[in-house]
Coordinates of C-alpha atoms and ligand atoms in Angstrom, one line a residue:
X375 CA 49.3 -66.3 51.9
X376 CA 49.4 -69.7 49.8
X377 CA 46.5 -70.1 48.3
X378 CA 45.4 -69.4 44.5
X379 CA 42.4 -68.9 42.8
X380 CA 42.2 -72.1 42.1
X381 CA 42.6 -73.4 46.0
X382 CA 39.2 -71.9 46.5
X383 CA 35.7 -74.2 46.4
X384 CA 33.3 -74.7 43.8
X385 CA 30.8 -76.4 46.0
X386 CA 27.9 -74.3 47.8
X387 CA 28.2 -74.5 51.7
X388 CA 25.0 -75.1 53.5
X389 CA 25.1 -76.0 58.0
X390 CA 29.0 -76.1 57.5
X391 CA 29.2 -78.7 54.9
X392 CA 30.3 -78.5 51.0
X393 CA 27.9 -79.5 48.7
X394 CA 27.9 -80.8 45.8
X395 CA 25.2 -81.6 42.5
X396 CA 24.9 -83.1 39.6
X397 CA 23.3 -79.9 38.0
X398 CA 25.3 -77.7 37.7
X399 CA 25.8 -74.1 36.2
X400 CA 29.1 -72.0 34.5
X401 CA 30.9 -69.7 36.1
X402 CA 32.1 -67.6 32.6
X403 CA 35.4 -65.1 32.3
X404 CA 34.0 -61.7 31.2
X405 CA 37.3 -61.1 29.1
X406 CA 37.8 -64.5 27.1
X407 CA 34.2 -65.8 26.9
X408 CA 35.6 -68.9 28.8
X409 CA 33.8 -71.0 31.1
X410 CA 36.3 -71.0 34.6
X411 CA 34.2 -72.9 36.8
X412 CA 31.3 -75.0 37.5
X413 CA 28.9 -74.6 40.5
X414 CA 26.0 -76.7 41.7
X415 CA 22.4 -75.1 40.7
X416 CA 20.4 -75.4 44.0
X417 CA 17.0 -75.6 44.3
X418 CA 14.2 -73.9 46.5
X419 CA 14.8 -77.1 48.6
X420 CA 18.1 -76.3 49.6
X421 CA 17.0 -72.7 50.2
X422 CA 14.8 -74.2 53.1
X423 CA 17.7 -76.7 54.0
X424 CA 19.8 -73.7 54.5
X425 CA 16.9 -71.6 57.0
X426 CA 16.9 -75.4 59.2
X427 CA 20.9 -74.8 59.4
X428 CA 21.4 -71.1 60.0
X429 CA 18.5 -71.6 62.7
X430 CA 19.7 -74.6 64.2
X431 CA 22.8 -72.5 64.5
X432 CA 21.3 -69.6 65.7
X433 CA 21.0 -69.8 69.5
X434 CA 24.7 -70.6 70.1
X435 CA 26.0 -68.4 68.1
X436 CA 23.9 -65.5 69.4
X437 CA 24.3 -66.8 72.9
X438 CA 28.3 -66.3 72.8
X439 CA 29.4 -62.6 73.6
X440 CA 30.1 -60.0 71.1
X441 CA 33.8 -60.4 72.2
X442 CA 33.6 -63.9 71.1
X443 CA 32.1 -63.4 68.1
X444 CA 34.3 -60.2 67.5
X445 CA 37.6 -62.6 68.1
X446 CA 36.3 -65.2 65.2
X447 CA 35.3 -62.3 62.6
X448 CA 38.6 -60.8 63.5
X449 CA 40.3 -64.3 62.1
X450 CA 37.9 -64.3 59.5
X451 CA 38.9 -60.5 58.5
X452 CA 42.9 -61.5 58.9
X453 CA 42.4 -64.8 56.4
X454 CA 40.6 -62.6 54.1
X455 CA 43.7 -60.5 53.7
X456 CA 46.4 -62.8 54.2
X457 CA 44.8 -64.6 50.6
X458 CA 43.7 -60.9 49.5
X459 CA 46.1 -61.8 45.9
X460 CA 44.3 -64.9 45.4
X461 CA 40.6 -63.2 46.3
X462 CA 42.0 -60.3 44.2
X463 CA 42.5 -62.8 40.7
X464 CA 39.1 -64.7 41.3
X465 CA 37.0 -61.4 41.4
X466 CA 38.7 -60.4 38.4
X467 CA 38.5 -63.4 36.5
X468 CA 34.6 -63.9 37.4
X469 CA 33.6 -60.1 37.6
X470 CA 36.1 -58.6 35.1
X471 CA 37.3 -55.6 37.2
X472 CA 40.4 -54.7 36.7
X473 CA 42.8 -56.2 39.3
X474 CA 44.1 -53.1 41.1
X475 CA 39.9 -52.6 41.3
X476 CA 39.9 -56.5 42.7
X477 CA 42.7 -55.5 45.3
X478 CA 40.8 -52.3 46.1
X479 CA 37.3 -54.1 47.0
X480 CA 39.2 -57.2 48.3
X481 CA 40.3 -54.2 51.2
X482 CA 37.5 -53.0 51.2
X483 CA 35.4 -56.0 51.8
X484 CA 37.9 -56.7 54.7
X485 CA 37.0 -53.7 55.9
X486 CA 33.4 -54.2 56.5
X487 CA 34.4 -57.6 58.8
X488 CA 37.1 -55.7 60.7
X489 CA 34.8 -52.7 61.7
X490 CA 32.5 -55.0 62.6
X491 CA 34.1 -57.3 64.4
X492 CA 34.6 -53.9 67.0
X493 CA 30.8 -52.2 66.4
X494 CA 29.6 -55.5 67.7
X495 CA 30.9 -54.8 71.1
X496 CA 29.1 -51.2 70.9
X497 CA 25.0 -52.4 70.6
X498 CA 24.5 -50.5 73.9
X499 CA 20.9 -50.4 75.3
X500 CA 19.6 -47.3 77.1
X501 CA 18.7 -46.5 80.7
X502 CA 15.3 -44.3 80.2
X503 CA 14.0 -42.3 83.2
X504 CA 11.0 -43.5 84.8
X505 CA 7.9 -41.8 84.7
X506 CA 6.7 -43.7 87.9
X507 CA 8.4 -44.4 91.3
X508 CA 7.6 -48.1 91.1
X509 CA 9.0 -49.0 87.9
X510 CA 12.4 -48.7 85.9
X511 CA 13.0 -48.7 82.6
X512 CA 16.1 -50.3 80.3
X513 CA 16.7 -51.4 76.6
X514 CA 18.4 -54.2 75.2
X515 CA 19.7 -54.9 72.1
X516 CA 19.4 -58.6 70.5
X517 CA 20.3 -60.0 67.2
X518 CA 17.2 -59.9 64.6
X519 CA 17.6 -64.0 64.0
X520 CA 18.2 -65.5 61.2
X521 CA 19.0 -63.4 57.8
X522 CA 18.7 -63.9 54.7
X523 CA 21.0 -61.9 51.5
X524 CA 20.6 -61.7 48.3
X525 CA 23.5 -60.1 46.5
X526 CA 24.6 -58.2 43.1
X527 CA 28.0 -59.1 40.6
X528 CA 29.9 -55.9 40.6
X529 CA 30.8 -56.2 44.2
X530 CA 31.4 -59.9 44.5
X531 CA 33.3 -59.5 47.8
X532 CA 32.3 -56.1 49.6
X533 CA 28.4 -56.5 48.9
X534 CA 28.5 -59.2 51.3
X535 CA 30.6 -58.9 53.7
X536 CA 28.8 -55.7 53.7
X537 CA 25.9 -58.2 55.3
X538 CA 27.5 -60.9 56.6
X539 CA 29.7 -58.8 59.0
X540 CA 26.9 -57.1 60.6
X541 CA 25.0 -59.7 61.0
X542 CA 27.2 -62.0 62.5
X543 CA 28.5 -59.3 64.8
X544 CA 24.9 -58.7 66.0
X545 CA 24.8 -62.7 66.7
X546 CA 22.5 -63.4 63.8
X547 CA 22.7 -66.3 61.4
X548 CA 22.9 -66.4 57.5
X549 CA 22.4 -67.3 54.3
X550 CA 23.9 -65.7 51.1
X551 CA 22.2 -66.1 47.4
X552 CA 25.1 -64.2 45.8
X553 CA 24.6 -63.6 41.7
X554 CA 24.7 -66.1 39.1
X555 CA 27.4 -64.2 37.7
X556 CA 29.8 -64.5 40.4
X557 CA 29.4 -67.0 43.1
X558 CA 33.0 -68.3 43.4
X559 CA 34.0 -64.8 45.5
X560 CA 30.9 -65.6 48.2
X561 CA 32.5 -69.3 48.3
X562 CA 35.8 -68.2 49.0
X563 CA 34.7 -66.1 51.5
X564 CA 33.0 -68.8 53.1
X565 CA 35.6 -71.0 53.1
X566 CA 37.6 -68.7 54.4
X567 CA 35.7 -67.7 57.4
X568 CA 34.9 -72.0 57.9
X569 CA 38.7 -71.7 58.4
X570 CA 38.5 -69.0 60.8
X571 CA 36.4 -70.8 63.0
X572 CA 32.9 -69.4 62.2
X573 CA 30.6 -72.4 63.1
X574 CA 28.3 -74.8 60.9
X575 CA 25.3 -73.2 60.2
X576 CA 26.0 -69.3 61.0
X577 CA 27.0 -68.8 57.1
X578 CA 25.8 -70.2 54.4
X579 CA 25.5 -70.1 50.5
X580 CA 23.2 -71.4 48.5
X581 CA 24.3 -71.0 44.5
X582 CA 21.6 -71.1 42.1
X583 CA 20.7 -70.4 38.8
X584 CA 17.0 -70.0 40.0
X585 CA 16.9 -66.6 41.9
X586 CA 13.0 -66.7 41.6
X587 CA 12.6 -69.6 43.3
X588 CA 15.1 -69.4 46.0
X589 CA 14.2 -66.1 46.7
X590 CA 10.5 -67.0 47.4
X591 CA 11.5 -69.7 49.8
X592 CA 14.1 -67.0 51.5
X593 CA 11.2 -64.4 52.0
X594 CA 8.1 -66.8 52.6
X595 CA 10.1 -68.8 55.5
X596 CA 8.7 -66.9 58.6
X597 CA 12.1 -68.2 60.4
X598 CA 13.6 -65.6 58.4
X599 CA 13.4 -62.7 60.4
X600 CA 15.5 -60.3 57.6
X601 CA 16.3 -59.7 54.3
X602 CA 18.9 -57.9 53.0
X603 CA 19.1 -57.1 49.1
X604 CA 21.7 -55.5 47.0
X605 CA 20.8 -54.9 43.6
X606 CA 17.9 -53.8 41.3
X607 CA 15.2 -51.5 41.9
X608 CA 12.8 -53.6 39.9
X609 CA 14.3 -57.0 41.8
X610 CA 14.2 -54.9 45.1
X611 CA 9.9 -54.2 44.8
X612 CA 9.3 -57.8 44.1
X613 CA 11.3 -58.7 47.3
X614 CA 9.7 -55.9 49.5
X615 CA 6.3 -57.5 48.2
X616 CA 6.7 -61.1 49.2
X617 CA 8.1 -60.0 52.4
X618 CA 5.3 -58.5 53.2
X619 CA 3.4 -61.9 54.8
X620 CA 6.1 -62.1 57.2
X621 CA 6.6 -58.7 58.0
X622 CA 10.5 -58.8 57.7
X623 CA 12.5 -56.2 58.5
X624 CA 14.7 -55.0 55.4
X625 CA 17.8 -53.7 54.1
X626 CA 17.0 -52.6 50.3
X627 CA 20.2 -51.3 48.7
X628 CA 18.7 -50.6 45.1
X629 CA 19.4 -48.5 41.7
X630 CA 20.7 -45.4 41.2
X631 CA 20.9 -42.1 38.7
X632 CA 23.5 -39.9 40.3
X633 CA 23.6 -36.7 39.5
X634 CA 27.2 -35.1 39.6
X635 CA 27.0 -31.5 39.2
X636 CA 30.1 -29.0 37.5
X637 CA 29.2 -25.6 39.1
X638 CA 31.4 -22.2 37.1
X639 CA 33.2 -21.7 39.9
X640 CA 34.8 -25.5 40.4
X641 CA 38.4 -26.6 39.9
X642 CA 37.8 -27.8 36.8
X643 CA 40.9 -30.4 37.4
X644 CA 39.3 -32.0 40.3
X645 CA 36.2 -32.2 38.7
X646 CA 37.5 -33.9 36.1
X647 CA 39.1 -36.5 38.6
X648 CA 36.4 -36.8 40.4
X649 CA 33.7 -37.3 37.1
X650 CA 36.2 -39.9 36.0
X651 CA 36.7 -41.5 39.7
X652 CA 33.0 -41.8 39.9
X653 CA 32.0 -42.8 36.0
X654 CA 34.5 -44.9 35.0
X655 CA 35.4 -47.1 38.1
X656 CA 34.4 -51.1 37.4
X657 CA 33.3 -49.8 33.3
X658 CA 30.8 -47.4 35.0
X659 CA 29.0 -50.6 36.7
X660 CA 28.5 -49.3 40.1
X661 CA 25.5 -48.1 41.6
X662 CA 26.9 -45.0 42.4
X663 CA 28.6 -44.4 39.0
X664 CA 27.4 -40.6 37.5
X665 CA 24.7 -40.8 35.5
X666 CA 23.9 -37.4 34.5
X667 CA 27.1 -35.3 34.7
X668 CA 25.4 -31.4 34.7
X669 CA 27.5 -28.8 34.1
X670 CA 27.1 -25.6 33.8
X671 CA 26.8 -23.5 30.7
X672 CA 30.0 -21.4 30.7
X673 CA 32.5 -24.3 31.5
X674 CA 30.4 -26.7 29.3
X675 CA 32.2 -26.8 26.3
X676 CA 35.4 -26.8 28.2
X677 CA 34.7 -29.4 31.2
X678 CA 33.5 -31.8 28.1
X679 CA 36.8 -31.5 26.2
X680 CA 39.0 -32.3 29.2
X681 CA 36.8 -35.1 30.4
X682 CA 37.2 -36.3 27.0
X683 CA 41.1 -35.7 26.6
X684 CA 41.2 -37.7 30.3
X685 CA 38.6 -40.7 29.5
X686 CA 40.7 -41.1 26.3
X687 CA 44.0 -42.6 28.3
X688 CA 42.1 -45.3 29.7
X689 CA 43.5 -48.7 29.2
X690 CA 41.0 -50.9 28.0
X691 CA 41.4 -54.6 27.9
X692 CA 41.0 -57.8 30.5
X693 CA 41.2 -56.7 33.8
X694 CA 44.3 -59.2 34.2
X695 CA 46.3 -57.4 32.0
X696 CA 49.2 -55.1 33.3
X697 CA 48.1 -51.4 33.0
X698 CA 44.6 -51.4 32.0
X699 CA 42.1 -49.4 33.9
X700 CA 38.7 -50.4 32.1
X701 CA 37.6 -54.0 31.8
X702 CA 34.6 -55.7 29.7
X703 CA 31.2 -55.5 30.8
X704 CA 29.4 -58.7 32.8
X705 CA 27.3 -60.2 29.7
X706 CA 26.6 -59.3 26.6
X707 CA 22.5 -58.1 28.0
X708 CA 24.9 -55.2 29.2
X709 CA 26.5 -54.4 26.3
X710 CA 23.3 -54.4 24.1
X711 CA 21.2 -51.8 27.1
X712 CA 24.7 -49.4 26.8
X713 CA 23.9 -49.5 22.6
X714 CA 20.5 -49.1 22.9
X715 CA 20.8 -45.8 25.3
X716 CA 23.7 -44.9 22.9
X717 CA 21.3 -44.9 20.0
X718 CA 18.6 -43.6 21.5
X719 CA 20.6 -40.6 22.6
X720 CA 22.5 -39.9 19.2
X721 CA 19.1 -40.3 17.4
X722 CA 17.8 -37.4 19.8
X723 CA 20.1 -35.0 19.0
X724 CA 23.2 -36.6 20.9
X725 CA 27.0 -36.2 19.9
X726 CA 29.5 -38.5 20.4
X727 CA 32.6 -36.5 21.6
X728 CA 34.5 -39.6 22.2
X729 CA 33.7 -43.6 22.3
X730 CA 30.8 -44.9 21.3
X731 CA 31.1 -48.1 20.0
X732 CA 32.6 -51.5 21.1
X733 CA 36.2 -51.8 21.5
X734 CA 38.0 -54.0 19.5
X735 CA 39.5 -55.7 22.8
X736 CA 36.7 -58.5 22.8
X737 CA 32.8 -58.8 22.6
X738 CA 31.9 -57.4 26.0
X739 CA 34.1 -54.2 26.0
X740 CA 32.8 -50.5 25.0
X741 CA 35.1 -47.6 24.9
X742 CA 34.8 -45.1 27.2
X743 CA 32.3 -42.4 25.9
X744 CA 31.8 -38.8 26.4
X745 CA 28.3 -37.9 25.2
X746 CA 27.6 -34.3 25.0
X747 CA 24.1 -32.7 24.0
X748 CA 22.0 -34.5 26.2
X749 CA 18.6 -33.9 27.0
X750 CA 15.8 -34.9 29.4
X751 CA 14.0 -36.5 26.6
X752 CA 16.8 -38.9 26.4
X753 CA 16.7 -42.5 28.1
X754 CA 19.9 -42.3 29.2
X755 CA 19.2 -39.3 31.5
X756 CA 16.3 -41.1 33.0
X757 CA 17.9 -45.1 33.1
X758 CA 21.0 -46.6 35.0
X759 CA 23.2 -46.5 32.3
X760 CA 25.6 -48.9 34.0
X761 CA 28.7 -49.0 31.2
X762 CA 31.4 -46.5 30.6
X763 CA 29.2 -44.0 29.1
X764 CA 29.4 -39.9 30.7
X765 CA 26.1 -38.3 30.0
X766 CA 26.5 -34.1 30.1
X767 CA 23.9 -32.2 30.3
X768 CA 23.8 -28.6 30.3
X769 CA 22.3 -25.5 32.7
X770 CA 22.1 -22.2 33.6
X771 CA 21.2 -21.6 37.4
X772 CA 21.5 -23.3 40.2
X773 CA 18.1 -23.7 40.8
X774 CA 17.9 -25.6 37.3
X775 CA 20.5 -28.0 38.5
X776 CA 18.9 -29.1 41.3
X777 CA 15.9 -29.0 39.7
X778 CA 17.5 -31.4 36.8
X779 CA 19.3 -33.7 39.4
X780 CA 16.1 -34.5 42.1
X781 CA 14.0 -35.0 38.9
X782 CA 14.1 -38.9 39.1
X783 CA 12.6 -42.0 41.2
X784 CA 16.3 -42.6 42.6
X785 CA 18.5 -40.9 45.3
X786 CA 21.3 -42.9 46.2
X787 CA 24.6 -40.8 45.4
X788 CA 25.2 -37.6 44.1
X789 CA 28.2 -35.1 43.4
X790 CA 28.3 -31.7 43.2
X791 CA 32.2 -29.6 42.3
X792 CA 32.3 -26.0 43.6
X793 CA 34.6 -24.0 45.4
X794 CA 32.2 -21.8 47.1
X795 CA 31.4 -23.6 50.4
X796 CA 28.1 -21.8 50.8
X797 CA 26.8 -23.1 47.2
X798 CA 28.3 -26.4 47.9
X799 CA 26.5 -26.4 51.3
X800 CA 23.4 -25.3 49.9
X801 CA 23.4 -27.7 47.3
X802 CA 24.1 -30.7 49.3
X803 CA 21.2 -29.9 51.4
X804 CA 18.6 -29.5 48.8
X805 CA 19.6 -33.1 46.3
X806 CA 17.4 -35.8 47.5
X807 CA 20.1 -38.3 48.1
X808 CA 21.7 -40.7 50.9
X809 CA 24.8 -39.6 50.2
X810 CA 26.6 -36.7 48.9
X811 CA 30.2 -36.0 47.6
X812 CA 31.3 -32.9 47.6
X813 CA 34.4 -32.2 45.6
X814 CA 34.4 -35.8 45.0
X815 CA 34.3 -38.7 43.2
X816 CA 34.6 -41.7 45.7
X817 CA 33.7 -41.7 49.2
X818 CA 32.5 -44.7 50.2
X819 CA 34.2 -46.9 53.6
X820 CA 33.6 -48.8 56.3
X821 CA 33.0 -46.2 58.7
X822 CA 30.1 -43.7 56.7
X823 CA 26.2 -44.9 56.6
X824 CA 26.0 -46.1 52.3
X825 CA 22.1 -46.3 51.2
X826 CA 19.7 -44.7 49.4
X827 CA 16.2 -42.5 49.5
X828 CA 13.1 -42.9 47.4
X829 CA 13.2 -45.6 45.1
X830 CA 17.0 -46.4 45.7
X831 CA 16.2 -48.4 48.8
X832 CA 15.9 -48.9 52.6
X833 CA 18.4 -48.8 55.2
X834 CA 21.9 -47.6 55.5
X835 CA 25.2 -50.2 55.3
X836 CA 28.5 -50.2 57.5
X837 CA 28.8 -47.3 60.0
X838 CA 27.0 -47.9 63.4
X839 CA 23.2 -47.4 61.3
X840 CA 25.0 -51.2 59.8
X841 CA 24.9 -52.9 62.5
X842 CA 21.7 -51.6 64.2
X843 CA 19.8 -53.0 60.9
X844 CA 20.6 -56.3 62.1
X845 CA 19.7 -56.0 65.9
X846 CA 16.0 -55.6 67.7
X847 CA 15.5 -53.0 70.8
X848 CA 13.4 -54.7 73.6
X849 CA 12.3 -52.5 76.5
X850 CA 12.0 -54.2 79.7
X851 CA 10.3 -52.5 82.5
X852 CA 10.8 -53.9 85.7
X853 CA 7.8 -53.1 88.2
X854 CA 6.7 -53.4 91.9
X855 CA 10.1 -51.6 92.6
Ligands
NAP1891 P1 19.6 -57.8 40.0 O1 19.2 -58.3 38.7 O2 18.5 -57.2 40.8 O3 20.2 -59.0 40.8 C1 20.6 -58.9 42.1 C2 20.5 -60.2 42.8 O4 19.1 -60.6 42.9 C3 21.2 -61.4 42.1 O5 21.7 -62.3 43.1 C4 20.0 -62.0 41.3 O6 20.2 -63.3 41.0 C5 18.9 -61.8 42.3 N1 17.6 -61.9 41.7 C6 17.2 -61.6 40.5 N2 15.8 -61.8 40.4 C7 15.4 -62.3 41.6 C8 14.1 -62.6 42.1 N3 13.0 -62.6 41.3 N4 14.0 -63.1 43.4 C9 15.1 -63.1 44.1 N5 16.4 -62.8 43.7 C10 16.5 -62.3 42.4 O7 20.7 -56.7 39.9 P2 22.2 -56.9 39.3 O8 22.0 -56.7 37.8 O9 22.9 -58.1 39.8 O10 22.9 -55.7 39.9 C11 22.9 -54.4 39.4 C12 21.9 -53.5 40.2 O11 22.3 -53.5 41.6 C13 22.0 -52.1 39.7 O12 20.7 -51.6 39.7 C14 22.8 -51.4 40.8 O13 22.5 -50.1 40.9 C15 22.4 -52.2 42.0 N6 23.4 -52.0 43.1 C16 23.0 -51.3 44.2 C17 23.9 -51.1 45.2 C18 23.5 -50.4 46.4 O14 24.2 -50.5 47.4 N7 22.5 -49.6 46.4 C19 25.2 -51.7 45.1 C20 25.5 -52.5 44.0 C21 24.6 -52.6 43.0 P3 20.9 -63.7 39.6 O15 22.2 -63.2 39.5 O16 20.9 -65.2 39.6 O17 19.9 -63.1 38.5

């Protein structure tokens, strides 16, 4: 309850001490430009320094019972939102969100450790009939070992305790490489669960400017029995490939292109919610922002008006500013993919209904857009678009928006609005996706299995599929009965 964003370390934590060096990397405010921190730039050498703490670590900490463990992450999960304020300010001052997004992912991340904390006590084996009168069968669930994560910017707090919670409810050890862009919400996090009594060595982080590097020593170390990835699809192959030597088992949460599909017969009023839920939440930076809004040819012209009326009231500005609802962009590589799919698109035949440019509120921010016209030719159908930018394309049949929305690598989220429960049914079935919303913008939670299909990844976060990513089954027959 006391602390502020400035309470929180800006030292890396490795076996359960702080530490420091003399190289060192900025930690830069999205909205001013202005450097707010310095970190230390590790090197592959820490990487390997952290693997000899988390498996030093490792047998105690997987030796105590998942009610002890579930007691300390339960500490850990109170700590986090007793200083949830404080948390809140640093994400937004690193990240950029606006803060009543920062309060939203600080509960969030929260929840991950509290639902944890319980689904830890529920890695139940299995009593298997036996198949001879001699011999009995059982299995047990055990912790993986040690883990390593490697973790995006736009969810500087819930993409890892998205990780960390499983893990150390399974009895597993860690060590987080969170982004370049924001490490200060992983340190806070880790000093907060220091204070909650997690031991030396069961959760570390290793900031670094050289994510290469450290990531080859995380993946080549054979004591590293997991990795767990949140971020690119083109980051996410090169990691499946250098795991390969070690024959890890992995958690790849990668790209997406959602589809979000406008059927005739929707309540145009939710769908508009739900499009601007889904598009504009954290400047369209999330991997389960709409990509490709498809609506459907009679409500076209009408869907893309409202949408544009709605995206229009949007507050933009520095997410620490009373009121606004749509913060800059993380750098200014960001900015310049959003123009380039912007150009590409007009120059295609593209119209701008609304947006498209930079807003005049700093370097990094764009306006929200509404681009209307779009075609398959277009990059931005086919490209995570990850800025503030709705896409619309247009169909006929229902077959065509299928057809439109499965045609990609990716199949993490998708929406579909209609009020007829067999189309919506039908629909759901037939996108290729992990997860569906239907009449819906945002349904992600502690509770639900979040992952992806195709090239959008491997493995499904939170839920009970969470924690079983993070445990081994061992069958033990016992003979001579
Ligand atoms: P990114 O460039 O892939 O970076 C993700 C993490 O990987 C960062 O910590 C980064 O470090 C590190 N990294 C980069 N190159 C590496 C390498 N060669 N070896 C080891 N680590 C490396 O992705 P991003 O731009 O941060 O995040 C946006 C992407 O994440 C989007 O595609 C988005 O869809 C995806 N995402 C997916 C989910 C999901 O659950 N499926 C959730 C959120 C985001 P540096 O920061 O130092 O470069």
């Amino acid at each position: 309850m006391d602390m502020t964003p400035d309470d929180f370390p800006t030292s890396a934590y490795i076996g359960g001490t702080w530490v420091t060096s003399k190289d060192q990397f900025a930690v830069i405010n999205p909205a001013t430009g202005l450097d707010i921190a310095r970190v230390p730039n590790l090197t592959p050498a820490d990487a390997r320094r952290a693997i000899d703490a988390a498996s030093a670590a490792l047998p105690e900490w997987s030796a105590k019972t998942a009610k002890e463990r579930a007691a300390v992450l339960r500490r850990w999960y109170e700590l986090i939102l007793a200083e949830s304020e404080a948390l809140a300010q640093l994400m937004t001052s690193e990240q950029g969100k606006p803060l009543a997004e920062s309060r939203g992912e600080v509960a969030y991340g929260a929840s991950f450790v509290e639902w944890f904390a319980e689904e830890g006590k529920r890695a139940y084996g299995r009593t298997i009939p036996t198949t001879a009168a001699t011999k009995r069968y059982i299995t047990i669930k055990q912790p993986i070992g040690v883990v390593a994560a490697i973790t995006p910017w736009n969810f500087p707090i819930a993409m890892i305790t998205r990780k960390v919670a499983p893990a150390l409810a399974a009895g597993c050890t860690i060590i987080v490489k969170p982004a370049e862009d924001t490490p200060l919400c992983a340190l806070a996090l880790a000093k907060l669960a220091e204070k909650a009594g997690v031991p030396a060595g069961v959760f570390n982080v290793v900031t670094t400017q050289d994510a290469r590097g450290v990531g080859e020593v995380l993946c080549a170390d054979g004591r590293v029995r997991k990795l767990t990835f949140t971020g690119s699809t083109e980051v996410g192959k090169i990691l499946y490939r250098q795991c390969a030597d070690t024959v890890k088992k992995l958690t790849l949460e990668l790209g997406g292109n959602a589809p979000l599909i406008i059927f005739d017969d929707a309540d145009l009023d939710q769908a508009v919610a739900g499009a601007m839920a889904s598009k504009y939440r954290n400047a369209g930076q999330t991997c389960v922002c709409a990509n490709r809004i498809i609506v459907q040819a009679g409500i076209y012209d009408h869907f893309a008006t409202a949408l544009a009326v709605a995206a229009e009231k949007l507050v933009v500005g520095p997410g620490a500013t009373a009121g606004v609802n749509l913060g800059p962009l993380i750098n200014a590589d960001a900015v310049a993919k959003v123009e380039s799919l912007m150009a590409d698109a007009v120059a295609k035949g593209g119209t701008v209904k609304t947006g498209g440019a930079k807003d005049a509120a700093g370097s990094l921010f764009y306006k929200p857009t509404v681009l209307t016209g779009v075609t398959t030719d277009m990059d931005i159908v086919s490209q995570e678009i990850f800025g503030p930018v709705a896409a619309l394309i247009k169909f006929e049949t229902d077959e065509e928006a299928i057809a439109l929305a499965n045609n990609t690598p990716f199949g993490l989220a998708a929406y579909l609005f209609s009020q007829n429960i067999h189309r919506a049914w039908k629909a759901a079935e037939k996108l290729e996706a992990g997860m569906v919303g239907v009449n819906e913008g945002i349904f992600s939670n502690e509770v639900v299995p979040f992952g992806g299909v195709k090239e959008s990844g491997l493995g499904r976060e939170g839920a009970a599929e969470g924690l079983e990513e993070y445990l081994e089954t061992k069958f033990i027959c016992l003979g001579g009965m």
